[in-house]
Amino acid sequence: MAGSGRPGWAVLLALGPIMVAAYAGAGRVAIEAGVRAQIGDPATWTGLVHPSGLTTLGVDTWRLTWWTALVVGLVSVLYTVFGVLLRRGSRGRALILVMSGVLIVPYALGFGVALFNPPVMMGNFYDSPEFLSGLPGWQPYTAWLLLAGGLCQAVGLVRAATRRRRDAAAVSGPD
């Protein structure tokens, strides 16, 4: 497979934003399930429902999930751009590599926030056992989508950065 000319590095880099979008989508589905359980019993529900169909807890939880996905998503898009720039072999490779090292901090912080599980954290903060009981069983594992996307992008970035050297070595032939 090595040297087959397939742009595996590009696929790996593209998986980052895709995984972030999957995290946000799965978070929204889980939050809506929790909200449905929260307002499911009219005898116990006395609060208001936001025009989006979410309760106050749902809106706050979605905002935290959305902001986490936005930060990690922007970083993952930058990693994709960095991979393309590294592949071109233009000047400034050192700066791009340093910036990619610095950008791991917001990526890791976003994963940390997701690992703390915003829906469960906010459900406990609001003291809403109905909301917590309505969350799907798979919901705690959604944070791992961000980690998987980051790891894919790390491998893709390395492949993009080293591919140019391998191409140059293949052209020059063995010494």
Steps between C-alpha positions, in 0.01 A plus 500: 500500500792734559567704193165416345428870455183497706442815704456320833638802680213712364239249613653487848507879521138524385388255769567761771222742404272207418548353848437839660175533306405148611570600862276807469222305328509218752500755781192669360317168464589403859396839639166483319440153646575633848267796449220270383540299821516820705171640369339159450286512812276810497419449868861559605608741225420862581776681308514671166603358165726709276378559142767252386313229689759479776463581866733741678716203594496379140594842363788543745626148436476545125692829520782333691509210255478733200779729620721200568434368150559846350841544663617149414347529153690820422824342615432190292439714191831677565673162522351408164631824348841442661514153347433639153766769550752243623427284198575788265845531652497877501712712727401531861478129581661559840243765590215274391633214712542728802147637458363147473673419828351806668151424368497165676421690822148617402438160337594324824299744710195440281543126544533554876175696512328231295643231728344676800174430318305830481151342494561301819689787665221748425227249592662457840548876536131562426406202719288342229485121535237485224741657252780268608281192470403600146857518372585207270743238626750583225517870588804485735710353218451790259808679637714228346392620156710812559800294607464272197481802270808654660699180467400461136609855433831449681580201280382687189715801586808281545429320173454831319824639644711192423351413162692775324830366634415147388406628153833686474691191613322285241585743220868520593525121523723294726848631568 
